[in-house]
Amino acid sequence: MTERTDPDPEAPEQMPAYQWIAHLEMATRVVRPAPRGSDLAYLLGYLCLYYAEEERYDEAIAAGQRALRTAVKEAAENSALRGHVLLNLGVAHSRSGDLDKGLAHYLESWKHARRSGDEGTSSKAGANALLVLESGRPVETAEFAFLEECRVVGEATDRRPEAVRASRLLGEALLARGRPVDAIALLDRVLVLAESLRGARTVRRETVQLLEEADRRLGDRADVPPLGPGVLREVRALVDDGVENVARGIPTRTRTCLSRALTLLERRGRTRERVLAAFLMLVVARLAWNEDDEQAAAELLSRASEELELIKPAQGTWVKTRAFGLQLGELSALAHRAARGAREQKGGA
């Protein structure tokens, strides 16, 4: 029986990834003493990535910088090559802990990859840039331009998750710039896009919070935009959730859901939305009273009274009768009608 020998550590298939790339580079130099600059830049770009995966960050960044110098010098018009090198250099910087440099390289990679039509690289660079921005990095001019383009590209190519993430970040950036009206339009779009996405609960929650902040900043301004379809679909979903939890015997959850729906209706302008808001106020007041929260109940009843004065008496009577009787099926149906009618008219009662 032949004794089994240990693998040859010098055999290419046994080498770590970064060593294998180095081996290819050396082999290229032996076979062709003067390799094309683009070949060398590609190899060095991969070497940068694999060094980063081995957590050898100084070597990764050195290889990436050399790859970039080579690409600029030897293949300045090759945008696909620049995109490849910049992406891997961005990964090296990010993994080493320098997110600012990582983001800068991702944005450059995105531009070059888009210019060359390299969808694989542009998708990776865009996803990495979004991840860094979601960590709380400031959105300056370059980042803002990237987010706008990323949002448009995401919707055009049906990459909805990227479009949602870019739109949410844009909305937050507009809010930070003191442009709540513009922010609301984008954030409402996020709710529309996120409706069919799985695992989008966190994005939806964050978007609702940003919309609430936008409403607070708008106050009573004359240019307050109407409620969009995204907001009213979210209201509908919250009402349905609240009604379902009554059947489950969880009234506290119902009160939470309906209170959130009421908060989203702050910018109500049409009659149907006002009727729905009054209905919600009365129902939540009844639930608060049942939980012995008399102060909250009294406040909601006062607000509901003011709201009912703005609609027709017959509508007010209809609301009070069904709200005090906790006819939540009627509330759910009204929320669905409001959501369906969101596209029928852009503003006014």
XYZ file of N, CA, C and O in Angstrom, residues 65-258:
776
model
N -3.662 50.200 -4.768
C -3.143 51.484 -5.237
C -2.236 51.298 -6.449
O -2.265 52.093 -7.385
N -1.449 50.224 -6.410
C -0.597 49.943 -7.569
C -1.460 49.590 -8.778
O -1.161 50.012 -9.911
N -2.524 48.850 -8.554
C -3.430 48.504 -9.648
C -4.053 49.755 -10.254
O -4.167 49.891 -11.481
N -4.435 50.699 -9.385
C -5.055 51.921 -9.880
C -4.057 52.767 -10.657
O -4.388 53.301 -11.721
N -2.826 52.878 -10.142
C -1.804 53.632 -10.883
C -1.561 53.008 -12.250
O -1.429 53.710 -13.260
N -1.508 51.686 -12.283
C -1.272 50.985 -13.551
C -2.422 51.200 -14.517
O -2.224 51.439 -15.717
N -3.649 51.122 -13.988
C -4.820 51.299 -14.840
C -4.873 52.707 -15.422
O -5.168 52.903 -16.602
N -4.567 53.703 -14.587
C -4.590 55.097 -15.050
C -3.506 55.341 -16.085
O -3.731 56.017 -17.101
N -2.333 54.749 -15.867
C -1.197 54.982 -16.755
C -1.310 54.203 -18.054
O -1.041 54.733 -19.144
N -1.691 52.929 -17.948
C -1.638 52.045 -19.110
C -2.968 51.893 -19.846
O -2.983 51.484 -20.994
N -4.070 52.154 -19.161
C -5.377 51.921 -19.796
C -6.369 52.970 -19.316
O -7.427 52.651 -18.767
N -6.030 54.216 -19.522
C -6.815 55.328 -18.967
C -8.248 55.345 -19.480
O -9.156 55.800 -18.783
N -8.492 54.842 -20.686
C -9.829 54.872 -21.274
C -10.645 53.631 -20.947
O -11.795 53.517 -21.368
N -10.068 52.704 -20.224
C -10.765 51.453 -19.905
C -11.569 51.634 -18.611
O -11.097 51.365 -17.518
N -12.803 52.095 -18.750
C -13.628 52.377 -17.581
C -13.993 51.107 -16.821
O -14.138 51.128 -15.592
N -14.168 50.000 -17.523
C -14.495 48.736 -16.850
C -13.362 48.325 -15.918
O -13.595 47.872 -14.792
N -12.130 48.486 -16.381
C -10.967 48.150 -15.563
C -10.895 49.059 -14.342
O -10.671 48.606 -13.209
N -11.115 50.360 -14.547
C -11.073 51.299 -13.426
C -12.151 50.949 -12.400
O -11.913 50.998 -11.182
N -13.333 50.594 -12.903
C -14.410 50.224 -11.995
C -14.063 49.011 -11.157
O -14.307 48.975 -9.943
N -13.447 48.014 -11.789
C -13.032 46.782 -11.101
C -11.999 47.078 -10.013
O -12.135 46.635 -8.867
N -10.994 47.845 -10.355
C -9.915 48.145 -9.412
C -10.445 48.985 -8.250
O -10.159 48.714 -7.072
N -11.230 50.012 -8.550
C -11.752 50.898 -7.512
C -12.688 50.170 -6.555
O -12.694 50.435 -5.348
N -13.472 49.244 -7.089
C -14.365 48.463 -6.230
C -13.562 47.667 -5.209
O -13.850 47.695 -4.005
N -12.538 46.957 -5.669
C -11.752 46.131 -4.754
C -10.936 46.969 -3.781
O -10.764 46.592 -2.611
N -10.465 48.116 -4.242
C -9.742 49.010 -3.340
C -10.695 49.564 -2.278
O -10.319 49.732 -1.107
N -11.938 49.824 -2.673
C -12.940 50.274 -1.706
C -13.211 49.216 -0.650
O -13.345 49.533 0.541
N -13.277 47.960 -1.071
C -13.481 46.863 -0.133
C -12.326 46.807 0.868
O -12.527 46.635 2.080
N -11.104 46.945 0.370
C -9.926 46.893 1.235
C -9.969 48.003 2.281
O -9.721 47.764 3.466
N -10.292 49.222 1.850
C -10.362 50.337 2.800
C -11.493 50.132 3.809
O -11.307 50.371 5.008
N -12.660 49.694 3.327
C -13.796 49.515 4.226
C -13.508 48.460 5.280
O -13.794 48.649 6.467
N -12.955 47.348 4.849
C -12.684 46.264 5.800
C -11.572 46.627 6.771
O -11.522 46.093 7.880
N -10.714 47.545 6.366
C -9.656 47.985 7.276
C -10.198 48.991 8.300
O -9.500 49.357 9.237
N -11.438 49.452 8.093
C -12.060 50.388 9.021
C -12.172 51.813 8.516
O -12.761 52.659 9.184
N -11.631 52.102 7.327
C -11.691 53.461 6.779
C -12.890 53.558 5.829
O -12.759 53.420 4.610
N -14.077 53.800 6.401
C -15.289 53.817 5.600
C -15.358 55.029 4.669
O -15.973 54.956 3.602
N -14.746 56.138 5.056
C -14.775 57.324 4.193
C -14.055 57.063 2.870
O -14.574 57.374 1.797
N -12.848 56.480 2.957
C -12.116 56.161 1.729
C -12.820 55.040 0.963
O -12.846 55.034 -0.274
N -13.364 54.077 1.710
C -14.099 53.008 1.049
C -15.250 53.555 0.243
O -15.439 53.204 -0.931
N -16.027 54.465 0.834
C -17.171 55.052 0.139
C -16.733 55.841 -1.086
O -17.344 55.743 -2.160
N -15.665 56.628 -0.947
C -15.172 57.424 -2.081
C -14.816 56.525 -3.259
O -15.116 56.843 -4.426
N -14.182 55.382 -2.979
C -13.814 54.460 -4.057
C -15.035 53.757 -4.645
O -15.090 53.510 -5.854
N -16.025 53.438 -3.814
C -17.247 52.827 -4.344
C -17.960 53.774 -5.301
O -18.466 53.356 -6.350
N -18.018 55.055 -4.933
C -18.699 56.023 -5.795
C -17.977 56.180 -7.126
O -18.615 56.290 -8.188
N -16.635 56.192 -7.087
C -15.867 56.269 -8.339
C -16.048 55.000 -9.161
O -16.174 55.050 -10.384
N -16.043 53.859 -8.490
C -16.253 52.589 -9.177
C -17.620 52.574 -9.863
O -17.754 52.141 -11.013
N -18.639 53.047 -9.153
C -19.993 53.112 -9.705
C -20.012 53.921 -11.000
O -20.599 53.502 -12.007
N -19.371 55.084 -10.993
C -19.366 55.944 -12.181
C -18.701 55.258 -13.364
O -19.221 55.265 -14.482
N -17.518 54.665 -13.129
C -16.798 54.019 -14.234
C -17.532 52.791 -14.736
O -17.581 52.534 -15.958
N -18.077 51.996 -13.820
C -18.791 50.791 -14.227
C -20.056 51.149 -15.007
O -20.394 50.476 -15.991
N -20.777 52.205 -14.594
C -21.960 52.642 -15.326
C -21.571 53.116 -16.723
O -22.266 52.830 -17.697
N -20.437 53.825 -16.805
C -19.984 54.350 -18.092
C -19.653 53.216 -19.059
O -19.908 53.304 -20.258
N -19.088 52.135 -18.533
C -18.667 51.023 -19.394
C -19.761 49.985 -19.594
O -19.595 49.056 -20.390
N -20.865 50.104 -18.874
C -21.933 49.125 -18.996
C -21.676 47.846 -18.222
O -22.318 46.819 -18.492
N -20.770 47.888 -17.277
C -20.446 46.711 -16.464
C -21.443 46.633 -15.301
O -21.223 47.169 -14.224
N -22.562 45.916 -15.529
C -23.628 45.878 -14.531
C -23.218 45.133 -13.268
O -23.663 45.467 -12.170
N -22.379 44.107 -13.426
C -21.938 43.347 -12.268
C -21.179 44.218 -11.280
O -21.462 44.220 -10.075
N -20.215 44.979 -11.798
C -19.414 45.843 -10.926
C -20.240 47.001 -10.383
O -20.130 47.351 -9.203
N -21.074 47.609 -11.223
C -21.876 48.747 -10.753
C -22.848 48.302 -9.665
O -23.082 49.032 -8.692
N -23.405 47.097 -9.795
C -24.323 46.594 -8.774
C -23.615 46.401 -7.438
O -24.133 46.792 -6.382
N -22.409 45.830 -7.473
C -21.649 45.606 -6.244
C -21.209 46.935 -5.627
O -21.310 47.133 -4.404
N -20.724 47.839 -6.466
C -20.275 49.138 -5.956
C -21.442 49.911 -5.358
O -21.311 50.531 -4.291
N -22.597 49.885 -6.033
C -23.768 50.574 -5.520
C -24.240 50.002 -4.198
O -24.558 50.749 -3.263
N -24.291 48.668 -4.108
C -24.731 48.023 -2.868
C -23.794 48.357 -1.713
O -24.236 48.627 -0.588
N -22.489 48.354 -1.985
C -21.520 48.674 -0.929
C -21.628 50.131 -0.492
O -21.520 50.457 0.699
N -21.839 51.024 -1.467
C -21.983 52.443 -1.135
C -23.230 52.668 -0.272
O -23.198 53.424 0.699
N -24.328 52.019 -0.620
C -25.557 52.146 0.175
C -25.333 51.655 1.599
O -25.802 52.264 2.566
N -24.605 50.555 1.714
C -24.337 49.988 3.042
C -23.561 50.978 3.909
O -23.862 51.159 5.097
N -22.556 51.628 3.313
C -21.766 52.600 4.069
C -22.627 53.803 4.452
O -22.582 54.280 5.592
N -23.441 54.293 3.518
C -24.285 55.449 3.812
C -25.319 55.118 4.882
O -25.683 55.978 5.698
N -25.784 53.892 4.911
C -26.743 53.481 5.926
C -26.115 53.388 7.313
O -26.831 53.321 8.314
N -24.791 53.384 7.354
C -24.117 53.341 8.653
C -24.056 54.722 9.303
O -23.557 54.872 10.412
N -24.563 55.738 8.580
C -24.617 57.080 9.146
C -23.640 58.062 8.549
O -23.471 59.170 9.068
N -22.988 57.688 7.444
C -22.062 58.608 6.779
C -22.821 59.806 6.222
O -23.955 59.668 5.739
N -22.248 61.014 6.265
C -22.955 62.192 5.750
C -23.161 62.123 4.240
O -22.327 61.572 3.508
N -24.280 62.664 3.799
C -24.603 62.690 2.371
C -24.226 64.062 1.828
O -24.975 65.038 1.972
N -23.049 64.127 1.216
C -22.587 65.371 0.601
C -22.988 65.384 -0.878
O -23.803 64.570 -1.306
N -22.392 66.291 -1.655
C -22.795 66.459 -3.053
C -22.618 65.186 -3.868
O -23.534 64.764 -4.596
N -21.458 64.541 -3.752
C -21.199 63.329 -4.542
C -22.139 62.207 -4.138
O -22.670 61.482 -4.991
N -22.352 62.054 -2.835
C -23.236 60.999 -2.355
C -24.681 61.259 -2.798
O -25.400 60.324 -3.167
N -25.087 62.518 -2.771
C -26.448 62.886 -3.164
C -26.686 62.538 -4.631
O -27.724 61.963 -4.998
N -25.706 62.878 -5.487
C -25.824 62.572 -6.917
C -25.902 61.069 -7.142
O -26.683 60.585 -7.971
N -25.098 60.309 -6.407
C -25.134 58.845 -6.518
C -26.506 58.302 -6.130
O -27.077 57.464 -6.831
N -27.064 58.781 -5.019
C -28.353 58.281 -4.556
C -29.455 58.574 -5.568
O -30.327 57.729 -5.804
N -29.425 59.751 -6.159
C -30.442 60.088 -7.162
C -30.353 59.147 -8.355
O -31.367 58.639 -8.844
N -29.119 58.905 -8.820
C -28.944 58.016 -9.974
C -29.284 56.574 -9.595
O -29.925 55.852 -10.363
N -28.873 56.154 -8.420
C -29.132 54.794 -7.963
C -30.634 54.535 -7.856
O -31.127 53.464 -8.225
N -31.367 55.520 -7.371
C -32.824 55.385 -7.267
C -33.458 55.202 -8.637
O -34.287 54.304 -8.846
N -33.060 56.037 -9.588
C -33.626 55.967 -10.940
C -33.260 54.642 -11.602
O -34.111 53.968 -12.200
N -31.998 54.253 -11.508
C -31.542 52.997 -12.124
C -32.253 51.804 -11.486
O -32.684 50.874 -12.167
N -32.391 51.834 -10.150
C -33.046 50.736 -9.451
C -34.473 50.532 -9.916
O -34.910 49.398 -10.141
N -35.218 51.623 -10.070
C -36.601 51.497 -10.528
C -36.671 51.082 -11.989
O -37.513 50.264 -12.370
N -35.769 51.616 -12.818
C -35.789 51.319 -14.242
C -35.441 49.859 -14.529
O -35.935 49.269 -15.493
N -34.587 49.282 -13.711
C -34.145 47.900 -13.933
C -34.850 46.913 -13.007
O -34.452 45.754 -12.920
N -35.886 47.380 -12.311
C -36.672 46.541 -11.410
C -35.840 45.965 -10.269
O -36.114 44.870 -9.789
N -34.810 46.720 -9.869
C -34.060 46.325 -8.665
C -34.654 47.128 -7.507
O -34.092 48.116 -7.031
N -35.812 46.677 -7.076
C -36.598 47.425 -6.106
C -35.893 47.623 -4.761
O -35.981 48.710 -4.181
N -35.202 46.612 -4.232
C -34.530 46.837 -2.940
C -33.550 47.998 -2.980
O -33.513 48.821 -2.049
N -32.752 48.100 -4.062
C -31.806 49.208 -4.170
C -32.530 50.540 -4.298
O -32.129 51.547 -3.703
N -33.640 50.544 -5.075
C -34.407 51.776 -5.241
C -34.997 52.236 -3.910
O -35.002 53.431 -3.592
N -35.474 51.286 -3.118
C -36.042 51.605 -1.808
C -34.977 52.205 -0.889
O -35.192 53.242 -0.248
N -33.821 51.553 -0.840
C -32.762 52.017 0.059
C -32.264 53.401 -0.352
O -32.073 54.287 0.491
N -32.066 53.595 -1.663
C -31.581 54.893 -2.142
C -32.612 55.987 -1.887
O -32.267 57.103 -1.475
N -33.889 55.686 -2.111
C -34.941 56.686 -1.920
C -35.068 57.074 -0.450
O -35.266 58.249 -0.119
N -34.949 56.095 0.445
C -35.053 56.410 1.870
C -33.911 57.319 2.311
O -34.104 58.295 3.037
N -32.698 56.983 1.855
C -31.542 57.810 2.200
C -31.664 59.212 1.612
O -31.302 60.207 2.253
N -32.193 59.298 0.406
C -32.404 60.613 -0.220
C -33.428 61.427 0.568
O -33.244 62.631 0.800
N -34.513 60.767 0.965
C -35.527 61.461 1.741
C -34.962 61.988 3.043
O -35.234 63.132 3.442
N -34.156 61.179 3.707
C -33.530 61.600 4.956
C -32.584 62.768 4.727
O -32.525 63.719 5.523
N -31.833 62.720 3.609
C -30.901 63.803 3.289
C -31.650 65.101 2.988
O -31.232 66.191 3.397
N -32.764 65.003 2.272
C -33.566 66.198 1.979
C -34.139 66.800 3.258
O -34.202 68.028 3.411
N -34.543 65.944 4.170
C -35.062 66.420 5.452
C -33.969 67.154 6.221
O -34.208 68.222 6.808
N -32.758 66.602 6.187
C -31.625 67.239 6.869
C -31.268 68.577 6.231
O -30.725 69.464 6.898
N -31.585 68.733 4.940
C -31.293 69.979 4.230
C -32.428 70.999 4.378
O -32.424 72.029 3.711
N -33.426 70.690 5.186
C -34.534 71.618 5.383
C -35.513 71.638 4.236
O -36.145 72.677 3.973
N -35.690 70.504 3.545
C -36.617 70.422 2.414
C -37.660 69.331 2.689
O -37.718 68.312 2.002
N -38.513 69.533 3.698
C -39.463 68.478 4.075
C -40.482 68.137 2.997
O -40.905 66.987 2.890
N -40.897 69.125 2.205
C -41.887 68.847 1.152
C -41.305 67.863 0.137
O -41.954 66.886 -0.253
N -40.068 68.109 -0.313
C -39.420 67.202 -1.260
C -39.166 65.839 -0.614
O -39.275 64.796 -1.265
N -38.827 65.857 0.669
C -38.561 64.609 1.374
C -39.811 63.742 1.425
O -39.755 62.515 1.230
N -40.963 64.360 1.667
C -42.213 63.618 1.779
C -42.531 62.871 0.485
O -42.956 61.714 0.509
N -42.313 63.520 -0.655
C -42.603 62.868 -1.932
C -41.771 61.595 -2.105
O -42.279 60.559 -2.547
N -40.500 61.666 -1.735
C -39.633 60.491 -1.865
C -39.973 59.424 -0.837
O -39.989 58.234 -1.145
N -40.245 59.828 0.383
C -40.534 58.860 1.436
C -41.858 58.152 1.191
O -41.997 56.964 1.495
N -42.807 58.863 0.626
C -44.053 58.205 0.254
C -43.801 57.156 -0.826
O -44.393 56.072 -0.815
N -42.898 57.472 -1.734
C -42.543 56.517 -2.791
C -41.892 55.271 -2.194
O -42.098 54.158 -2.678
N -41.121 55.456 -1.130
C -40.502 54.302 -0.461
C -41.577 53.346 0.026
O -41.469 52.126 -0.142
N -42.633 53.875 0.628
C -43.693 53.014 1.133
C -44.395 52.267 0.007
O -44.806 51.119 0.171
N -44.544 52.907 -1.146
C -45.145 52.241 -2.306
C -44.250 51.092 -2.776
O -44.704 49.972 -2.989
N -42.962 51.374 -2.931
C -42.030 50.373 -3.440
C -41.834 49.226 -2.456
O -41.666 48.070 -2.853
N -41.841 49.554 -1.167
C -41.539 48.539 -0.153
C -42.724 47.635 0.139
O -42.566 46.598 0.795
N -43.895 47.989 -0.367
C -45.099 47.244 -0.022
C -44.985 45.764 -0.391
O -45.451 44.888 0.343
N -44.359 45.469 -1.531
C -44.299 44.077 -1.987
C -42.987 43.393 -1.642
O -42.741 42.268 -2.071
N -42.134 44.056 -0.874
C -40.838 43.467 -0.533
C -40.920 42.682 0.763
O -41.492 43.149 1.745
N -40.320 41.529 0.760
C -40.218 40.760 1.996
C -39.113 41.343 2.867
O -38.114 41.821 2.379
N -39.304 41.270 4.161
C -38.264 41.740 5.069
C -38.067 43.228 5.046
O -37.005 43.721 5.437
N -39.079 43.987 4.580
C -38.935 45.443 4.484
C -39.517 46.153 5.699
O -39.692 47.371 5.674
N -39.816 45.419 6.756
C -40.471 46.023 7.918
C -39.630 47.146 8.518
O -40.155 48.202 8.896
N -38.322 46.920 8.622
C -37.453 47.942 9.219
C -37.449 49.210 8.380
O -37.543 50.327 8.907
N -37.344 49.059 7.061
C -37.347 50.218 6.162
C -38.664 50.974 6.295
O -38.687 52.213 6.353
N -39.764 50.247 6.351
C -41.073 50.888 6.473
C -41.176 51.655 7.791
O -41.666 52.795 7.825
N -40.712 51.041 8.879
C -40.775 51.707 10.179
C -39.937 52.983 10.180
O -40.385 54.041 10.643
N -38.723 52.898 9.633
C -37.853 54.076 9.586
C -38.452 55.168 8.703
O -38.350 56.363 9.010
N -39.089 54.750 7.603
C -39.697 55.716 6.685
C -40.867 56.430 7.349
O -41.032 57.653 7.206
N -41.680 55.684 8.076
C -42.801 56.297 8.795
C -42.284 57.311 9.811
O -42.838 58.409 9.959
N -41.228 56.975 10.504
C -40.644 57.901 11.479
C -40.157 59.181 10.803
O -40.343 60.292 11.329
N -39.543 59.039 9.624
C -39.079 60.219 8.894
C -40.255 61.066 8.411
O -40.190 62.306 8.418
N -41.335 60.415 7.979
C -42.521 61.154 7.557
C -43.128 61.929 8.730
O -43.583 63.072 8.573
N -43.131 61.309 9.896
C -43.651 61.987 11.079
C -42.799 63.224 11.398
O -43.331 64.290 11.752
N -41.473 63.079 11.246
C -40.589 64.223 11.487
C -40.831 65.320 10.447
O -40.839 66.523 10.777
N -41.049 64.918 9.198
C -41.336 65.902 8.148
C -42.622 66.657 8.466
O -42.698 67.881 8.284
N -43.637 65.942 8.940
C -44.890 66.597 9.303
C -44.698 67.607 10.428
O -45.274 68.696 10.415
N -43.880 67.236 11.411
C -43.624 68.166 12.517
C -42.957 69.443 12.019
O -43.257 70.539 12.486
N -42.058 69.288 11.070
C -41.345 70.461 10.560
C -42.231 71.336 9.680
O -42.032 72.554 9.595
N -43.193 70.719 9.002
C -44.061 71.493 8.126
C -45.039 72.358 8.898
O -45.329 73.487 8.511
N -45.559 71.817 9.996
C -46.534 72.586 10.775
C -47.750 72.949 9.941
O -48.347 72.098 9.290
N -48.095 74.217 9.907
C -49.294 74.689 9.185
C -48.945 75.384 7.880
O -49.693 76.242 7.396
N -47.829 75.058 7.293
C -47.434 75.717 6.050
C -48.453 75.470 4.943
O -49.091 74.428 4.863
N -48.550 76.447 4.056
C -49.537 76.359 2.981
C -49.151 75.344 1.912
O -50.013 74.864 1.172
N -47.865 75.042 1.797
C -47.423 74.148 0.724
C -47.331 72.686 1.166
O -46.647 71.884 0.555
N -48.042 72.350 2.247
C -48.018 70.962 2.705
C -48.595 70.070 1.609
O -49.704 70.314 1.124
N -47.862 69.030 1.191
C -48.351 68.158 0.116
C -49.478 67.254 0.606
O -49.606 67.004 1.805
N -50.316 66.761 -0.321
C -51.375 65.832 0.078
C -50.784 64.483 0.459
O -49.633 64.193 0.153
N -51.600 63.690 1.127
C -51.150 62.331 1.443
C -51.018 61.539 0.151
O -51.911 61.554 -0.696
N -49.916 60.842 0.009
C -49.691 60.042 -1.180
C -50.153 58.611 -0.999
O -50.544 58.192 0.093
N -50.112 57.815 -2.074
C -50.579 56.424 -2.003
C -49.784 55.570 -1.037
O -50.331 54.666 -0.415
N -48.499 55.868 -0.889
C -47.700 55.065 0.036
C -48.160 55.235 1.461
O -48.308 54.262 2.209
N -48.435 56.480 1.864
C -48.884 56.744 3.224
C -50.235 56.077 3.472
O -50.460 55.421 4.500
N -51.157 56.207 2.524
C -52.494 55.673 2.742
C -52.513 54.142 2.693
O -53.335 53.511 3.365
N -51.621 53.551 1.942
C -51.511 52.090 1.995
C -50.980 51.642 3.343
O -51.382 50.611 3.881
N -50.058 52.418 3.886
C -49.531 52.100 5.209
C -50.626 52.256 6.262
O -50.741 51.446 7.183
N -51.447 53.294 6.138
C -52.578 53.479 7.046
C -53.510 52.271 6.964
O -53.942 51.719 7.990
N -53.818 51.870 5.743
C -54.693 50.708 5.551
C -54.122 49.470 6.226
O -54.830 48.734 6.922
N -52.820 49.237 6.040
C -52.179 48.063 6.627
C -52.225 48.115 8.153
O -52.460 47.090 8.818
N -52.012 49.300 8.726
C -52.042 49.442 10.177
C -53.451 49.226 10.731
O -53.635 48.603 11.789
N -54.451 49.753 10.033
C -55.832 49.546 10.465
C -56.178 48.067 10.424
O -56.771 47.515 11.363
N -55.793 47.389 9.334
C -56.062 45.949 9.233
C -55.385 45.180 10.357
O -55.959 44.252 10.937
N -54.150 45.573 10.653
C -53.412 44.917 11.737
C -54.138 45.130 13.070
O -54.294 44.208 13.880
N -54.592 46.364 13.297
C -55.291 46.664 14.533
C -56.582 45.887 14.670
O -56.893 45.331 15.734
N -57.365 45.821 13.592
C -58.632 45.092 13.611
C -58.397 43.610 13.865
O -59.115 42.964 14.643
N -57.390 43.059 13.222
C -57.075 41.643 13.401
C -56.713 41.327 14.850
O -57.054 40.265 15.380
N -56.046 42.262 15.513
C -55.627 42.009 16.891
C -56.774 42.117 17.890
O -56.658 41.618 19.021
N -57.879 42.762 17.486
C -59.073 42.722 18.330
C -59.591 41.289 18.380
O -59.938 40.766 19.448
N -59.628 40.641 17.216
C -60.070 39.246 17.159
C -59.151 38.334 17.958
O -59.585 37.313 18.509
N -57.883 38.699 18.035
C -56.927 37.895 18.796
C -56.954 38.207 20.288
O -56.249 37.558 21.058
N -57.719 39.224 20.656
C -57.790 39.586 22.058
C -56.576 40.343 22.550
O -56.160 40.203 23.702
N -55.984 41.167 21.668
C -54.810 41.959 22.056
C -55.135 43.435 21.833
O -54.650 44.070 20.890
N -55.967 44.021 22.696
C -56.393 45.423 22.484
C -55.250 46.426 22.548
O -55.313 47.482 21.907
N -54.198 46.125 23.326
C -53.080 47.079 23.400
C -52.378 47.195 22.050
O -51.956 48.279 21.653
N -52.257 46.067 21.367
C -51.660 46.080 20.022
C -52.558 46.857 19.061
O -52.085 47.622 18.223
N -53.865 46.675 19.200
C -54.807 47.409 18.358
C -54.643 48.917 18.548
O -54.560 49.677 17.578
N -54.571 49.337 19.811
C -54.425 50.764 20.087
C -53.123 51.304 19.493
O -53.107 52.404 18.917
N -52.034 50.538 19.589
C -50.749 50.965 19.023
C -50.848 51.142 17.513
O -50.415 52.152 16.953
N -51.442 50.149 16.836
C -51.550 50.208 15.371
C -52.403 51.387 14.920
O -52.039 52.131 13.995
N -53.549 51.576 15.570
C -54.445 52.651 15.156
C -53.866 54.021 15.486
O -54.097 54.988 14.748
